[in-house]
Amino acid sequence: MNNGCIKLVDADDASITVSWPALSSSSSTKYNLQYRPSTSPTDNGIDSGGALLYTSLATDLTNTQARKRNLTGAGHGFWFRVSVATKNKTRIDKNAMEYVSHNRPFQVLTMMEQSQRMEAPMVRIDSTVVSPTPNSYVAHVSWKPYDNPALLLGYKLQMRENDGGASWTTVAPCLSGTEVKTTGA
């Protein structure tokens, strides 16, 4: 069992995508994912009743990644927690020791941030190039140029393995162009 925490994968102005490490070695594990709005800057994510109850998003997820859509109105962000789904789990289960969570609430983007957000890059596996690393591939990554080049210092390229709870890693800290070839596992 991995005791990592929930990671933010993506956010826009109305949704948040989260990922978490596998909580069991069984391939048939199902997960119970819950969320709630953060109520203040000092809210620590503890379920203490009233407005601080978590709402179940799903009790039978088989993947270690999920997206919550239609998030609005929480100026302090949102808390998520996940546990292995069992028959005795309820929506107001107070045993927080069974849950994996995160340290700070996750924020949706503001309208201004969303309007300035770049589109996701396009990635294609380049089968014409042999990777120097065994059991890996060469990917060609390209993206549209930023709308306001006067503000641009360079592009930071990051990648994340699609493995529950994996963190983003920087592939290149400051690229001047809009395409690159990179190796991945």
JSON list of N, CA and C in Angstrom, two decimals, residues 89-139:
[
{"chain": "A", "resi": 89, "resn": "LYS", "atom": "N", "xyz": [-18.67, 1.57, 4.02]},
{"chain": "A", "resi": 89, "resn": "LYS", "atom": "CA", "xyz": [-18.39, 3.01, 3.89]},
{"chain": "A", "resi": 89, "resn": "LYS", "atom": "C", "xyz": [-19.71, 3.77, 3.76]},
{"chain": "A", "resi": 90, "resn": "THR", "atom": "N", "xyz": [-19.78, 4.89, 4.43]},
{"chain": "A", "resi": 90, "resn": "THR", "atom": "CA", "xyz": [-20.94, 5.77, 4.27]},
{"chain": "A", "resi": 90, "resn": "THR", "atom": "C", "xyz": [-20.44, 7.16, 3.93]},
{"chain": "A", "resi": 91, "resn": "ARG", "atom": "N", "xyz": [-21.35, 8.02, 3.49]},
{"chain": "A", "resi": 91, "resn": "ARG", "atom": "CA", "xyz": [-21.00, 9.37, 3.08]},
{"chain": "A", "resi": 91, "resn": "ARG", "atom": "C", "xyz": [-20.42, 10.18, 4.23]},
{"chain": "A", "resi": 92, "resn": "ILE", "atom": "N", "xyz": [-20.81, 9.88, 5.45]},
{"chain": "A", "resi": 92, "resn": "ILE", "atom": "CA", "xyz": [-20.34, 10.67, 6.59]},
{"chain": "A", "resi": 92, "resn": "ILE", "atom": "C", "xyz": [-19.43, 9.87, 7.51]},
{"chain": "A", "resi": 93, "resn": "ASP", "atom": "N", "xyz": [-18.69, 8.96, 6.91]},
{"chain": "A", "resi": 93, "resn": "ASP", "atom": "CA", "xyz": [-17.72, 8.17, 7.66]},
{"chain": "A", "resi": 93, "resn": "ASP", "atom": "C", "xyz": [-16.69, 9.11, 8.28]},
{"chain": "A", "resi": 94, "resn": "LYS", "atom": "N", "xyz": [-16.53, 9.08, 9.58]},
{"chain": "A", "resi": 94, "resn": "LYS", "atom": "CA", "xyz": [-15.65, 10.03, 10.29]},
{"chain": "A", "resi": 94, "resn": "LYS", "atom": "C", "xyz": [-14.24, 9.51, 10.50]},
{"chain": "A", "resi": 95, "resn": "ASN", "atom": "N", "xyz": [-13.95, 8.29, 10.11]},
{"chain": "A", "resi": 95, "resn": "ASN", "atom": "CA", "xyz": [-12.62, 7.74, 10.36]},
{"chain": "A", "resi": 95, "resn": "ASN", "atom": "C", "xyz": [-11.64, 8.25, 9.31]},
{"chain": "A", "resi": 96, "resn": "ALA", "atom": "N", "xyz": [-11.09, 9.44, 9.53]},
{"chain": "A", "resi": 96, "resn": "ALA", "atom": "CA", "xyz": [-10.21, 10.07, 8.56]},
{"chain": "A", "resi": 96, "resn": "ALA", "atom": "C", "xyz": [-8.90, 9.32, 8.38]},
{"chain": "A", "resi": 97, "resn": "MET", "atom": "N", "xyz": [-8.56, 8.43, 9.28]},
{"chain": "A", "resi": 97, "resn": "MET", "atom": "CA", "xyz": [-7.31, 7.68, 9.16]},
{"chain": "A", "resi": 97, "resn": "MET", "atom": "C", "xyz": [-7.33, 6.76, 7.94]},
{"chain": "A", "resi": 98, "resn": "GLU", "atom": "N", "xyz": [-8.50, 6.39, 7.45]},
{"chain": "A", "resi": 98, "resn": "GLU", "atom": "CA", "xyz": [-8.59, 5.51, 6.30]},
{"chain": "A", "resi": 98, "resn": "GLU", "atom": "C", "xyz": [-8.48, 6.26, 4.98]},
{"chain": "A", "resi": 99, "resn": "TYR", "atom": "N", "xyz": [-8.45, 7.58, 5.02]},
{"chain": "A", "resi": 99, "resn": "TYR", "atom": "CA", "xyz": [-8.45, 8.38, 3.81]},
{"chain": "A", "resi": 99, "resn": "TYR", "atom": "C", "xyz": [-7.07, 8.92, 3.48]},
{"chain": "A", "resi": 100, "resn": "VAL", "atom": "N", "xyz": [-6.81, 9.07, 2.19]},
{"chain": "A", "resi": 100, "resn": "VAL", "atom": "CA", "xyz": [-5.64, 9.78, 1.69]},
{"chain": "A", "resi": 100, "resn": "VAL", "atom": "C", "xyz": [-6.16, 11.12, 1.22]},
{"chain": "A", "resi": 101, "resn": "SER", "atom": "N", "xyz": [-5.48, 12.19, 1.59]},
{"chain": "A", "resi": 101, "resn": "SER", "atom": "CA", "xyz": [-5.92, 13.54, 1.23]},
{"chain": "A", "resi": 101, "resn": "SER", "atom": "C", "xyz": [-4.73, 14.36, 0.74]},
{"chain": "A", "resi": 102, "resn": "HIS", "atom": "N", "xyz": [-4.75, 15.65, 0.97]},
{"chain": "A", "resi": 102, "resn": "HIS", "atom": "CA", "xyz": [-3.67, 16.55, 0.57]},
{"chain": "A", "resi": 102, "resn": "HIS", "atom": "C", "xyz": [-3.55, 17.66, 1.59]},
{"chain": "A", "resi": 103, "resn": "ASN", "atom": "N", "xyz": [-2.45, 18.44, 1.52]},
{"chain": "A", "resi": 103, "resn": "ASN", "atom": "CA", "xyz": [-2.13, 19.42, 2.56]},
{"chain": "A", "resi": 103, "resn": "ASN", "atom": "C", "xyz": [-2.81, 20.77, 2.43]},
{"chain": "A", "resi": 104, "resn": "ARG", "atom": "N", "xyz": [-3.12, 21.19, 1.21]},
{"chain": "A", "resi": 104, "resn": "ARG", "atom": "CA", "xyz": [-3.75, 22.49, 0.99]},
{"chain": "A", "resi": 104, "resn": "ARG", "atom": "C", "xyz": [-4.91, 22.31, 0.02]},
{"chain": "A", "resi": 105, "resn": "PRO", "atom": "N", "xyz": [-5.94, 23.12, 0.13]},
{"chain": "A", "resi": 105, "resn": "PRO", "atom": "CA", "xyz": [-7.07, 22.98, -0.80]},
{"chain": "A", "resi": 105, "resn": "PRO", "atom": "C", "xyz": [-6.63, 23.29, -2.23]},
{"chain": "A", "resi": 106, "resn": "PHE", "atom": "N", "xyz": [-7.25, 22.59, -3.19]},
{"chain": "A", "resi": 106, "resn": "PHE", "atom": "CA", "xyz": [-6.97, 22.82, -4.60]},
{"chain": "A", "resi": 106, "resn": "PHE", "atom": "C", "xyz": [-7.90, 23.91, -5.11]},
{"chain": "A", "resi": 107, "resn": "GLN", "atom": "N", "xyz": [-7.37, 24.81, -5.93]},
{"chain": "A", "resi": 107, "resn": "GLN", "atom": "CA", "xyz": [-8.13, 25.95, -6.44]},
{"chain": "A", "resi": 107, "resn": "GLN", "atom": "C", "xyz": [-8.51, 25.74, -7.90]},
{"chain": "A", "resi": 108, "resn": "VAL", "atom": "N", "xyz": [-9.71, 26.19, -8.27]},
{"chain": "A", "resi": 108, "resn": "VAL", "atom": "CA", "xyz": [-10.05, 26.31, -9.69]},
{"chain": "A", "resi": 108, "resn": "VAL", "atom": "C", "xyz": [-9.41, 27.61, -10.18]},
{"chain": "A", "resi": 109, "resn": "LEU", "atom": "N", "xyz": [-9.25, 27.76, -11.48]},
{"chain": "A", "resi": 109, "resn": "LEU", "atom": "CA", "xyz": [-8.67, 28.98, -12.03]},
{"chain": "A", "resi": 109, "resn": "LEU", "atom": "C", "xyz": [-9.69, 30.11, -12.00]},
{"chain": "A", "resi": 110, "resn": "THR", "atom": "N", "xyz": [-9.20, 31.33, -11.89]},
{"chain": "A", "resi": 110, "resn": "THR", "atom": "CA", "xyz": [-10.08, 32.48, -12.01]},
{"chain": "A", "resi": 110, "resn": "THR", "atom": "C", "xyz": [-10.43, 32.65, -13.49]},
{"chain": "A", "resi": 111, "resn": "MET", "atom": "N", "xyz": [-11.41, 33.48, -13.78]},
{"chain": "A", "resi": 111, "resn": "MET", "atom": "CA", "xyz": [-11.77, 33.74, -15.18]},
{"chain": "A", "resi": 111, "resn": "MET", "atom": "C", "xyz": [-10.58, 34.34, -15.93]},
{"chain": "A", "resi": 112, "resn": "MET", "atom": "N", "xyz": [-9.82, 35.21, -15.27]},
{"chain": "A", "resi": 112, "resn": "MET", "atom": "CA", "xyz": [-8.65, 35.83, -15.90]},
{"chain": "A", "resi": 112, "resn": "MET", "atom": "C", "xyz": [-7.58, 34.77, -16.19]},
{"chain": "A", "resi": 113, "resn": "GLU", "atom": "N", "xyz": [-7.30, 33.91, -15.21]},
{"chain": "A", "resi": 113, "resn": "GLU", "atom": "CA", "xyz": [-6.31, 32.84, -15.42]},
{"chain": "A", "resi": 113, "resn": "GLU", "atom": "C", "xyz": [-6.75, 31.91, -16.55]},
{"chain": "A", "resi": 114, "resn": "GLN", "atom": "N", "xyz": [-8.03, 31.57, -16.59]},
{"chain": "A", "resi": 114, "resn": "GLN", "atom": "CA", "xyz": [-8.55, 30.69, -17.63]},
{"chain": "A", "resi": 114, "resn": "GLN", "atom": "C", "xyz": [-8.39, 31.33, -19.01]},
{"chain": "A", "resi": 115, "resn": "SER", "atom": "N", "xyz": [-8.63, 32.64, -19.10]},
{"chain": "A", "resi": 115, "resn": "SER", "atom": "CA", "xyz": [-8.54, 33.32, -20.40]},
{"chain": "A", "resi": 115, "resn": "SER", "atom": "C", "xyz": [-7.10, 33.41, -20.89]},
{"chain": "A", "resi": 116, "resn": "GLN", "atom": "N", "xyz": [-6.12, 33.35, -19.99]},
{"chain": "A", "resi": 116, "resn": "GLN", "atom": "CA", "xyz": [-4.71, 33.42, -20.37]},
{"chain": "A", "resi": 116, "resn": "GLN", "atom": "C", "xyz": [-4.04, 32.06, -20.48]},
{"chain": "A", "resi": 117, "resn": "ARG", "atom": "N", "xyz": [-4.78, 31.02, -20.22]},
{"chain": "A", "resi": 117, "resn": "ARG", "atom": "CA", "xyz": [-4.23, 29.66, -20.22]},
{"chain": "A", "resi": 117, "resn": "ARG", "atom": "C", "xyz": [-3.94, 29.18, -21.64]},
{"chain": "A", "resi": 118, "resn": "MET", "atom": "N", "xyz": [-2.79, 28.57, -21.80]},
{"chain": "A", "resi": 118, "resn": "MET", "atom": "CA", "xyz": [-2.45, 27.99, -23.11]},
{"chain": "A", "resi": 118, "resn": "MET", "atom": "C", "xyz": [-3.22, 26.68, -23.30]},
{"chain": "A", "resi": 119, "resn": "GLU", "atom": "N", "xyz": [-3.42, 26.32, -24.56]},
{"chain": "A", "resi": 119, "resn": "GLU", "atom": "CA", "xyz": [-4.00, 25.02, -24.86]},
{"chain": "A", "resi": 119, "resn": "GLU", "atom": "C", "xyz": [-2.99, 23.94, -24.52]},
{"chain": "A", "resi": 120, "resn": "ALA", "atom": "N", "xyz": [-3.49, 22.75, -24.22]},
{"chain": "A", "resi": 120, "resn": "ALA", "atom": "CA", "xyz": [-2.61, 21.61, -23.93]},
{"chain": "A", "resi": 120, "resn": "ALA", "atom": "C", "xyz": [-1.78, 21.29, -25.17]},
{"chain": "A", "resi": 121, "resn": "PRO", "atom": "N", "xyz": [-0.54, 20.85, -24.99]},
{"chain": "A", "resi": 121, "resn": "PRO", "atom": "CA", "xyz": [0.29, 20.50, -26.14]},
{"chain": "A", "resi": 121, "resn": "PRO", "atom": "C", "xyz": [-0.21, 19.22, -26.82]},
{"chain": "A", "resi": 122, "resn": "MET", "atom": "N", "xyz": [0.20, 19.06, -28.06]},
{"chain": "A", "resi": 122, "resn": "MET", "atom": "CA", "xyz": [-0.10, 17.83, -28.80]},
{"chain": "A", "resi": 122, "resn": "MET", "atom": "C", "xyz": [1.12, 16.93, -28.68]},
{"chain": "A", "resi": 123, "resn": "VAL", "atom": "N", "xyz": [0.89, 15.65, -28.48]},
{"chain": "A", "resi": 123, "resn": "VAL", "atom": "CA", "xyz": [1.98, 14.69, -28.32]},
{"chain": "A", "resi": 123, "resn": "VAL", "atom": "C", "xyz": [1.75, 13.54, -29.29]},
{"chain": "A", "resi": 124, "resn": "ARG", "atom": "N", "xyz": [2.79, 13.16, -29.99]},
{"chain": "A", "resi": 124, "resn": "ARG", "atom": "CA", "xyz": [2.72, 11.96, -30.82]},
{"chain": "A", "resi": 124, "resn": "ARG", "atom": "C", "xyz": [4.00, 11.16, -30.62]},
{"chain": "A", "resi": 125, "resn": "ILE", "atom": "N", "xyz": [3.83, 9.87, -30.57]},
{"chain": "A", "resi": 125, "resn": "ILE", "atom": "CA", "xyz": [4.97, 8.96, -30.43]},
{"chain": "A", "resi": 125, "resn": "ILE", "atom": "C", "xyz": [5.68, 8.90, -31.78]},
{"chain": "A", "resi": 126, "resn": "ASP", "atom": "N", "xyz": [6.97, 9.11, -31.78]},
{"chain": "A", "resi": 126, "resn": "ASP", "atom": "CA", "xyz": [7.76, 9.10, -33.01]},
{"chain": "A", "resi": 126, "resn": "ASP", "atom": "C", "xyz": [8.39, 7.73, -33.18]},
{"chain": "A", "resi": 127, "resn": "SER", "atom": "N", "xyz": [7.76, 6.87, -33.96]},
{"chain": "A", "resi": 127, "resn": "SER", "atom": "CA", "xyz": [8.24, 5.51, -34.14]},
{"chain": "A", "resi": 127, "resn": "SER", "atom": "C", "xyz": [9.43, 5.43, -35.09]},
{"chain": "A", "resi": 128, "resn": "THR", "atom": "N", "xyz": [9.78, 6.54, -35.74]},
{"chain": "A", "resi": 128, "resn": "THR", "atom": "CA", "xyz": [10.93, 6.53, -36.66]},
{"chain": "A", "resi": 128, "resn": "THR", "atom": "C", "xyz": [12.25, 6.72, -35.94]},
{"chain": "A", "resi": 129, "resn": "VAL", "atom": "N", "xyz": [12.20, 7.11, -34.65]},
{"chain": "A", "resi": 129, "resn": "VAL", "atom": "CA", "xyz": [13.41, 7.35, -33.88]},
{"chain": "A", "resi": 129, "resn": "VAL", "atom": "C", "xyz": [13.51, 6.30, -32.78]},
{"chain": "A", "resi": 130, "resn": "VAL", "atom": "N", "xyz": [14.66, 5.66, -32.67]},
{"chain": "A", "resi": 130, "resn": "VAL", "atom": "CA", "xyz": [14.89, 4.67, -31.63]},
{"chain": "A", "resi": 130, "resn": "VAL", "atom": "C", "xyz": [15.31, 5.38, -30.35]},
{"chain": "A", "resi": 131, "resn": "SER", "atom": "N", "xyz": [14.66, 5.05, -29.26]},
{"chain": "A", "resi": 131, "resn": "SER", "atom": "CA", "xyz": [15.00, 5.67, -27.98]},
{"chain": "A", "resi": 131, "resn": "SER", "atom": "C", "xyz": [16.31, 5.11, -27.44]},
{"chain": "A", "resi": 132, "resn": "PRO", "atom": "N", "xyz": [17.15, 5.96, -26.87]},
{"chain": "A", "resi": 132, "resn": "PRO", "atom": "CA", "xyz": [18.40, 5.48, -26.29]},
{"chain": "A", "resi": 132, "resn": "PRO", "atom": "C", "xyz": [18.19, 4.71, -24.98]},
{"chain": "A", "resi": 133, "resn": "THR", "atom": "N", "xyz": [17.01, 4.83, -24.41]},
{"chain": "A", "resi": 133, "resn": "THR", "atom": "CA", "xyz": [16.70, 4.17, -23.14]},
{"chain": "A", "resi": 133, "resn": "THR", "atom": "C", "xyz": [15.82, 2.95, -23.41]},
{"chain": "A", "resi": 134, "resn": "PRO", "atom": "N", "xyz": [16.18, 1.77, -22.90]},
{"chain": "A", "resi": 134, "resn": "PRO", "atom": "CA", "xyz": [15.35, 0.57, -23.12]},
{"chain": "A", "resi": 134, "resn": "PRO", "atom": "C", "xyz": [13.93, 0.77, -22.55]},
{"chain": "A", "resi": 135, "resn": "ASN", "atom": "N", "xyz": [12.96, 0.15, -23.19]},
{"chain": "A", "resi": 135, "resn": "ASN", "atom": "CA", "xyz": [11.56, 0.18, -22.76]},
{"chain": "A", "resi": 135, "resn": "ASN", "atom": "C", "xyz": [11.00, 1.61, -22.66]},
{"chain": "A", "resi": 136, "resn": "SER", "atom": "N", "xyz": [11.44, 2.49, -23.53]},
{"chain": "A", "resi": 136, "resn": "SER", "atom": "CA", "xyz": [10.90, 3.83, -23.55]},
{"chain": "A", "resi": 136, "resn": "SER", "atom": "C", "xyz": [10.64, 4.23, -25.00]},
{"chain": "A", "resi": 137, "resn": "TYR", "atom": "N", "xyz": [10.20, 5.44, -25.21]},
{"chain": "A", "resi": 137, "resn": "TYR", "atom": "CA", "xyz": [9.83, 5.91, -26.54]},
{"chain": "A", "resi": 137, "resn": "TYR", "atom": "C", "xyz": [10.31, 7.34, -26.72]},
{"chain": "A", "resi": 138, "resn": "VAL", "atom": "N", "xyz": [10.28, 7.80, -27.96]},
{"chain": "A", "resi": 138, "resn": "VAL", "atom": "CA", "xyz": [10.56, 9.19, -28.26]},
{"chain": "A", "resi": 138, "resn": "VAL", "atom": "C", "xyz": [9.23, 9.84, -28.64]},
{"chain": "A", "resi": 139, "resn": "ALA", "atom": "N", "xyz": [8.94, 10.94, -27.98]},
{"chain": "A", "resi": 139, "resn": "ALA", "atom": "CA", "xyz": [7.69, 11.65, -28.25]},
{"chain": "A", "resi": 139, "resn": "ALA", "atom": "C", "xyz": [8.01, 13.00, -28.87]}
]
